[in-house]
Coordinates of C-alpha atoms in Angstrom, one line a residue:
M611 CA 12.3 134.3 75.5
S612 CA 13.7 131.4 73.5
R613 CA 12.1 128.0 73.6
G614 CA 13.3 125.9 76.6
Q615 CA 14.8 128.8 78.5
P616 CA 13.4 129.0 82.0
A617 CA 11.1 132.0 82.8
A618 CA 12.6 134.7 85.0
A619 CA 11.3 134.5 88.6
R620 CA 9.9 137.7 90.1
V621 CA 7.3 139.2 92.4
E622 CA 5.0 141.9 91.1
L623 CA 2.9 144.0 93.5
A624 CA -0.3 145.7 92.3
P625 CA -1.2 148.2 95.0
E626 CA -4.5 149.2 93.4
R627 CA -5.8 145.7 93.7
L628 CA -3.9 144.8 96.9
E629 CA -2.5 141.8 95.0
A630 CA 1.0 140.2 94.8
R631 CA 1.7 138.2 91.7
V632 CA 4.2 135.5 91.5
I633 CA 5.5 135.1 88.0
G634 CA 8.1 132.8 86.3
D635 CA 9.7 129.5 87.2
W636 CA 10.5 129.3 90.9
T637 CA 13.2 126.6 90.8
I638 CA 16.7 126.6 92.3
R639 CA 18.1 127.0 88.8
T640 CA 16.3 130.2 88.0
L641 CA 16.2 131.7 91.5
M642 CA 19.9 131.5 92.3
T643 CA 20.7 134.2 89.7
V644 CA 18.0 136.6 91.1
I645 CA 17.8 135.5 94.7
A646 CA 18.6 138.9 96.1
E647 CA 15.9 140.7 94.0
V648 CA 13.3 138.0 94.8
R649 CA 14.0 138.2 98.6
Q650 CA 13.7 142.0 98.4
G651 CA 10.4 141.7 96.5
L652 CA 8.9 139.3 99.0
A653 CA 10.0 141.5 101.9
L654 CA 8.1 144.5 100.3
V655 CA 4.8 142.7 100.0
P656 CA 2.6 144.0 102.9
A657 CA 0.5 141.7 105.0
N658 CA -3.2 140.8 104.2
V659 CA -2.8 141.1 100.5
A660 CA -4.1 138.6 98.0
W661 CA -1.5 136.2 96.4
N662 CA -2.0 135.4 92.8
L663 CA 0.1 132.4 91.7
S664 CA -1.6 131.8 88.4
G665 CA 1.5 133.0 86.5
L666 CA 3.7 130.6 88.4
G667 CA 5.6 128.2 86.1
R668 CA 7.6 125.4 87.5
L669 CA 8.0 125.1 91.3
D670 CA 10.4 123.1 93.3
S671 CA 11.0 122.7 97.1
F672 CA 13.5 125.7 97.1
G673 CA 10.9 128.1 95.6
A674 CA 8.1 126.7 97.8
T675 CA 10.3 127.3 100.9
L676 CA 10.8 130.9 99.9
L677 CA 7.1 131.5 99.5
W678 CA 6.2 129.7 102.7
R679 CA 8.6 131.8 104.7
A680 CA 7.3 134.9 103.1
W681 CA 3.8 133.9 104.3
K682 CA 5.2 133.6 107.8
G683 CA 4.3 129.9 107.9
R684 CA 0.6 130.4 107.3
W685 CA -1.6 130.1 104.3
P686 CA -2.8 133.5 103.0
E687 CA -6.5 134.3 103.3
R688 CA -6.8 135.1 99.6
L689 CA -4.8 132.8 97.4
V690 CA -5.0 131.8 93.7
L691 CA -3.0 128.6 93.3
D692 CA -2.8 125.7 91.0
P693 CA -3.5 122.3 92.7
A694 CA -0.1 120.9 91.6
H695 CA 1.7 123.8 93.1
R696 CA -0.4 123.6 96.3
A697 CA 0.8 120.0 96.7
V698 CA 4.4 121.1 96.6
I699 CA 3.9 123.9 99.2
E700 CA 1.9 121.6 101.4
R701 CA 4.9 119.2 101.7
I702 CA 7.0 122.2 102.7
A703 CA 4.4 123.2 105.3
L704 CA 4.2 119.7 106.7
S705 CA 8.0 119.5 107.1
A706 CA 8.0 122.9 108.8
E707 CA 5.4 121.6 111.3
H708 CA 7.7 118.7 112.2
P709 CA 11.2 120.1 112.4
I710 CA 14.3 117.8 112.9
P711 CA 14.6 117.3 116.7
A712 CA 17.6 118.6 118.4
A713 CA 20.3 116.1 119.4
P714 CA 19.9 115.0 123.0
R715 CA 22.5 116.2 125.5
F716 CA 25.4 113.9 126.3
T717 CA 24.8 112.7 129.8
V718 CA 26.7 110.6 132.4
A719 CA 24.6 107.6 131.3
D720 CA 25.7 108.1 127.7
A721 CA 29.3 108.2 128.8
I722 CA 28.9 104.9 130.8
A723 CA 27.1 103.3 127.8
T724 CA 29.9 104.4 125.5
L725 CA 32.6 103.1 127.9
G726 CA 30.7 99.9 128.3
G727 CA 30.4 99.5 124.5
A728 CA 34.1 100.1 124.0
L729 CA 34.9 97.6 126.8
I730 CA 32.7 94.9 125.2
A731 CA 34.2 95.5 121.8
F732 CA 37.7 95.2 123.3
V733 CA 36.8 91.9 125.1
E734 CA 35.3 90.6 121.9
H735 CA 38.5 91.4 120.0
L736 CA 40.6 89.8 122.8
L737 CA 38.5 86.6 122.7
S738 CA 38.8 86.4 118.9
F739 CA 42.5 87.0 119.1
V740 CA 42.9 84.2 121.7
A741 CA 40.8 81.9 119.4
L742 CA 43.2 82.7 116.5
L743 CA 46.2 81.8 118.7
G744 CA 44.5 78.6 119.6
R745 CA 43.9 77.6 116.0
L746 CA 47.5 78.4 115.1
G747 CA 48.7 76.3 118.0
L748 CA 46.6 73.4 116.8
D749 CA 48.0 73.9 113.3
L750 CA 51.6 73.7 114.6
V751 CA 50.8 70.5 116.5
Y752 CA 49.3 69.1 113.3
L753 CA 52.4 70.1 111.3
L754 CA 54.8 68.6 113.8
R755 CA 52.9 65.3 113.5
N756 CA 52.8 65.6 109.7
P757 CA 56.0 67.3 108.5
R758 CA 55.1 66.8 104.8
E759 CA 52.2 69.2 105.2
W760 CA 54.3 72.3 106.0
P761 CA 53.2 75.2 103.7
L762 CA 56.8 75.9 102.7
L763 CA 55.9 77.5 99.4
E764 CA 53.5 80.0 101.0
I765 CA 56.1 80.7 103.8
S766 CA 58.9 81.4 101.3
A767 CA 56.6 83.6 99.1
N768 CA 55.6 85.7 102.2
V769 CA 59.2 86.0 103.3
F770 CA 60.0 87.4 99.9
K771 CA 57.1 89.9 100.0
V772 CA 57.5 91.1 103.6
G773 CA 61.3 90.8 103.8
V774 CA 63.2 91.2 100.5
K775 CA 60.8 93.7 99.0
A776 CA 60.9 95.8 102.2
M777 CA 64.7 96.2 102.1
P778 CA 64.9 99.3 99.9
V779 CA 62.5 101.4 101.9
T780 CA 63.9 100.3 105.3
A781 CA 67.4 101.0 104.1
L782 CA 66.5 104.5 102.9
V783 CA 64.7 105.4 106.1
G784 CA 67.4 103.8 108.3
F785 CA 70.2 105.7 106.6
L786 CA 68.4 109.0 106.9
I787 CA 67.5 108.4 110.6
G788 CA 71.2 107.5 111.2
V789 CA 72.3 110.7 109.6
V790 CA 69.9 112.9 111.5
L791 CA 70.6 111.2 114.9
S792 CA 74.4 111.5 114.3
Y793 CA 74.1 115.1 113.2
L794 CA 72.1 116.2 116.2
S795 CA 74.3 114.3 118.6
A796 CA 77.5 115.7 117.1
L797 CA 76.2 119.3 117.7
Q798 CA 76.1 118.6 121.4
L799 CA 79.2 116.5 121.7
K800 CA 81.3 119.2 120.0
I801 CA 80.5 121.5 122.9
F802 CA 81.9 119.2 125.5
G803 CA 84.8 117.8 123.4
A804 CA 83.3 114.3 123.7
D805 CA 83.4 113.4 120.0
A806 CA 84.3 109.7 120.5
F807 CA 81.1 109.1 122.5
I808 CA 79.0 109.4 119.3
V809 CA 79.8 105.7 118.7
N810 CA 78.1 104.9 122.0
I811 CA 75.0 107.0 121.2
L812 CA 74.6 105.6 117.7
G813 CA 75.4 102.0 118.6
L814 CA 73.2 101.7 121.7
G815 CA 70.3 103.8 120.4
I816 CA 70.1 102.2 116.9
I817 CA 70.9 98.6 117.7
R818 CA 68.9 98.3 120.9
E819 CA 65.9 100.6 120.4
L820 CA 65.6 102.6 117.3
G821 CA 66.3 99.9 114.7
P822 CA 63.6 97.4 115.9
V823 CA 61.0 100.0 116.5
L824 CA 61.6 101.8 113.2
V825 CA 61.4 98.6 111.2
S826 CA 58.3 97.6 113.1
V827 CA 56.5 100.8 112.3
L828 CA 57.4 100.6 108.6
V829 CA 56.5 96.9 108.4
A830 CA 53.2 97.5 110.2
G831 CA 52.3 100.2 107.7
R832 CA 53.5 98.3 104.7
S833 CA 53.2 94.5 105.2
G834 CA 50.7 94.5 108.0
S835 CA 48.2 96.6 106.0
A836 CA 48.8 94.4 103.0
M837 CA 48.0 91.2 104.9
T838 CA 44.8 92.7 106.3
A839 CA 43.8 93.9 102.9
Q840 CA 44.5 90.6 101.3
L841 CA 42.5 88.6 103.8
G842 CA 39.8 91.3 103.7
V843 CA 39.5 91.1 99.9
M844 CA 39.3 87.3 100.1
R845 CA 36.4 87.8 102.6
V846 CA 34.6 90.2 100.3
T847 CA 35.0 87.9 97.3
E848 CA 34.1 84.9 99.4
E849 CA 37.3 83.1 98.6
I850 CA 37.8 82.1 102.3
D851 CA 34.3 80.6 102.3
A852 CA 35.2 78.7 99.1
L853 CA 38.4 77.3 100.8
A854 CA 36.3 76.2 103.8
A855 CA 33.8 74.5 101.4
M856 CA 36.7 72.6 99.9
G857 CA 38.0 71.5 103.3
V858 CA 41.1 73.7 103.3
S859 CA 42.1 75.2 106.6
R860 CA 42.2 79.0 106.3
S861 CA 44.5 79.3 109.3
L862 CA 46.9 76.7 108.0
R863 CA 47.1 78.0 104.5
L864 CA 46.5 81.7 104.9
V865 CA 47.4 82.8 108.5
L866 CA 50.2 80.5 109.6
P867 CA 52.5 81.2 106.6
K868 CA 52.2 85.0 107.1
V869 CA 52.9 84.7 110.8
I870 CA 56.0 82.4 110.4
A871 CA 57.3 84.5 107.5
L872 CA 57.1 87.8 109.3
T873 CA 58.6 86.3 112.5
L874 CA 61.5 85.1 110.5
A875 CA 62.0 88.1 108.3
M876 CA 61.8 90.8 111.0
P877 CA 65.1 90.0 112.8
L878 CA 66.9 90.0 109.4
L879 CA 65.2 93.4 108.5
V880 CA 66.2 94.8 111.9
L881 CA 69.9 93.7 111.3
W882 CA 69.8 95.1 107.8
T883 CA 68.2 98.4 108.8
S884 CA 70.4 98.9 111.9
S885 CA 73.5 98.3 109.8
V886 CA 72.5 100.9 107.2
A887 CA 71.5 103.3 109.9
L888 CA 75.0 102.9 111.5
I889 CA 76.6 103.6 108.2
G890 CA 74.5 106.8 107.8
G891 CA 75.5 107.8 111.3
W892 CA 79.1 107.3 110.5
V893 CA 78.8 109.3 107.3
S894 CA 77.4 112.2 109.3
A895 CA 80.1 111.7 112.0
L896 CA 82.8 111.8 109.4
I897 CA 81.6 115.1 108.1
E898 CA 80.9 116.8 111.4
L899 CA 83.5 115.2 113.7
D900 CA 86.1 113.8 111.3
I901 CA 85.7 110.3 112.7
S902 CA 87.3 107.6 110.5
F903 CA 85.5 104.4 109.6
H904 CA 88.3 102.3 111.2
F905 CA 87.8 104.1 114.5
F906 CA 84.0 103.8 114.3
V907 CA 84.2 100.0 113.6
T908 CA 86.8 99.2 116.2
A909 CA 85.1 101.3 118.9
L910 CA 81.6 99.9 118.3
P911 CA 82.0 96.4 119.9
D912 CA 83.5 98.1 123.1
A913 CA 80.8 100.7 123.2
V914 CA 77.9 98.3 122.6
P915 CA 78.0 94.9 124.2
I916 CA 76.8 92.0 122.1
A917 CA 73.8 91.5 124.3
N918 CA 72.2 94.6 122.8
L919 CA 72.3 92.9 119.4
Y920 CA 70.5 89.8 120.8
I921 CA 67.9 92.1 122.4
G922 CA 67.4 93.9 119.1
L923 CA 66.9 90.7 117.1
A924 CA 64.6 89.3 119.8
K925 CA 62.5 92.5 119.6
G926 CA 62.3 92.1 115.8
A927 CA 61.0 88.5 116.1
V928 CA 58.5 89.4 118.7
F929 CA 57.3 92.5 116.9
G930 CA 57.0 90.6 113.7
L931 CA 54.9 88.0 115.4
L932 CA 52.6 90.6 116.9
I933 CA 52.2 92.5 113.7
A934 CA 51.3 89.4 111.7
L935 CA 48.8 88.2 114.3
I936 CA 47.1 91.6 114.5
A937 CA 47.0 92.0 110.7
C938 CA 45.5 88.5 110.2
H939 CA 43.1 89.0 113.1
F940 CA 41.6 92.2 111.6
G941 CA 41.7 90.7 108.1
L942 CA 39.6 87.8 109.1
R943 CA 37.1 90.1 110.8
V944 CA 36.3 92.0 107.6
Q945 CA 32.7 91.9 106.6
P946 CA 31.8 91.4 102.9
N947 CA 31.7 95.2 102.0
T948 CA 34.3 97.7 101.1
E949 CA 33.7 100.1 104.0
S950 CA 34.5 97.3 106.5
L951 CA 37.6 96.5 104.5
S952 CA 39.0 100.1 104.8
T953 CA 38.0 100.4 108.4
H954 CA 39.7 97.2 109.5
T955 CA 42.8 97.9 107.5
T956 CA 43.2 101.3 109.2
A957 CA 42.5 99.7 112.6
S958 CA 45.1 97.0 111.9
V959 CA 47.9 99.4 111.3
V960 CA 47.0 101.6 114.3
S961 CA 46.7 98.6 116.6
A962 CA 49.9 97.0 115.4
I963 CA 51.9 100.2 116.0
T964 CA 50.3 100.7 119.4
V965 CA 51.0 97.1 120.4
V966 CA 54.6 97.4 119.2
I967 CA 55.3 100.5 121.3
L968 CA 53.7 98.8 124.4
A969 CA 55.8 95.6 123.8
D970 CA 58.9 97.8 123.4
A971 CA 58.2 99.4 126.8
V972 CA 57.9 95.9 128.3
F973 CA 61.2 94.9 126.7
A974 CA 62.8 98.1 128.1
I975 CA 61.7 97.2 131.7
A976 CA 62.5 93.5 131.4
T977 CA 66.0 94.1 129.9
R978 CA 66.9 97.3 131.9
S979 CA 70.0 95.6 133.5
I980 CA 71.1 93.7 130.4
G981 CA 73.6 95.0 127.9
I982 CA 74.2 98.4 129.5
P983 CA 77.9 99.3 129.4
G984 CA 79.4 99.7 132.9

């Protein structure tokens, strides 16, 4: 055996002396290559034999566990063992005497405690969110009294980031959604010879519902997560604490510009995405139903009353306000560690999308008799 090479682990049985000899290095490195032979050798050792471990080299917890299990959890009556190796096996024996307790059963009390914890966390989030709204309200009152203090540079920078930079991806997704919606509608309208009604389906569906919701989901995943991550990183690096130490309001300089920018940019993004989606719908309608662009444009105002456009733009503004508030709320709650940053960023996106869908349902109920063609 070359120098430095671990000795092969094995068990030798001497029947004439009623002795089992453990030879070699019993470590996970050496045992894994001969584990089947070692287990077989240990199984062939009869009970009440003497164990001679004088030839044992290195021993780790894996090898000690194999020996302890071969001894059926009891020390042999006749045992030759080095004190250092005995200490390793004693640790395994001690851990075997105190196994890991089984997880307790989930009871009704646990369910009530879990529900109560979730309710308390929700109330805490709600109170923190209301406090954020209160701070923003006080900031607006302060800015109305001091017009020179408006953070116009921060607002314009955020409008560019959340609005202009989002135009390519929203246009691409909007165009593809328009194509898919028009194609599926055309397949059904062909059956009934109602090709002209594709304008009604695309116009009402995209302008009133699909456009605002689609843009909100994209913006929540893109800009909302970016806002949360930015504020969270500033919490981790203690930049927000530094601003507070210098007497700079974090809500006035960090939160308010984001909220105003997204509230202003969202209606414009909704208008942009809805327009591109309608173009995509017309392209598909041209291919499937041979509908000209002139007919599509002239029939659209009659099929979709102008009130639907106002509803879509209003939805965009409200959805943008909610996304920005939720993103900033979770960003300010980040603790100074990276795990909290990732957790709150994920929670921000999920919460924003959920709230947008709930707000859209409220809009649908509140405007159910507005803008519907007679």
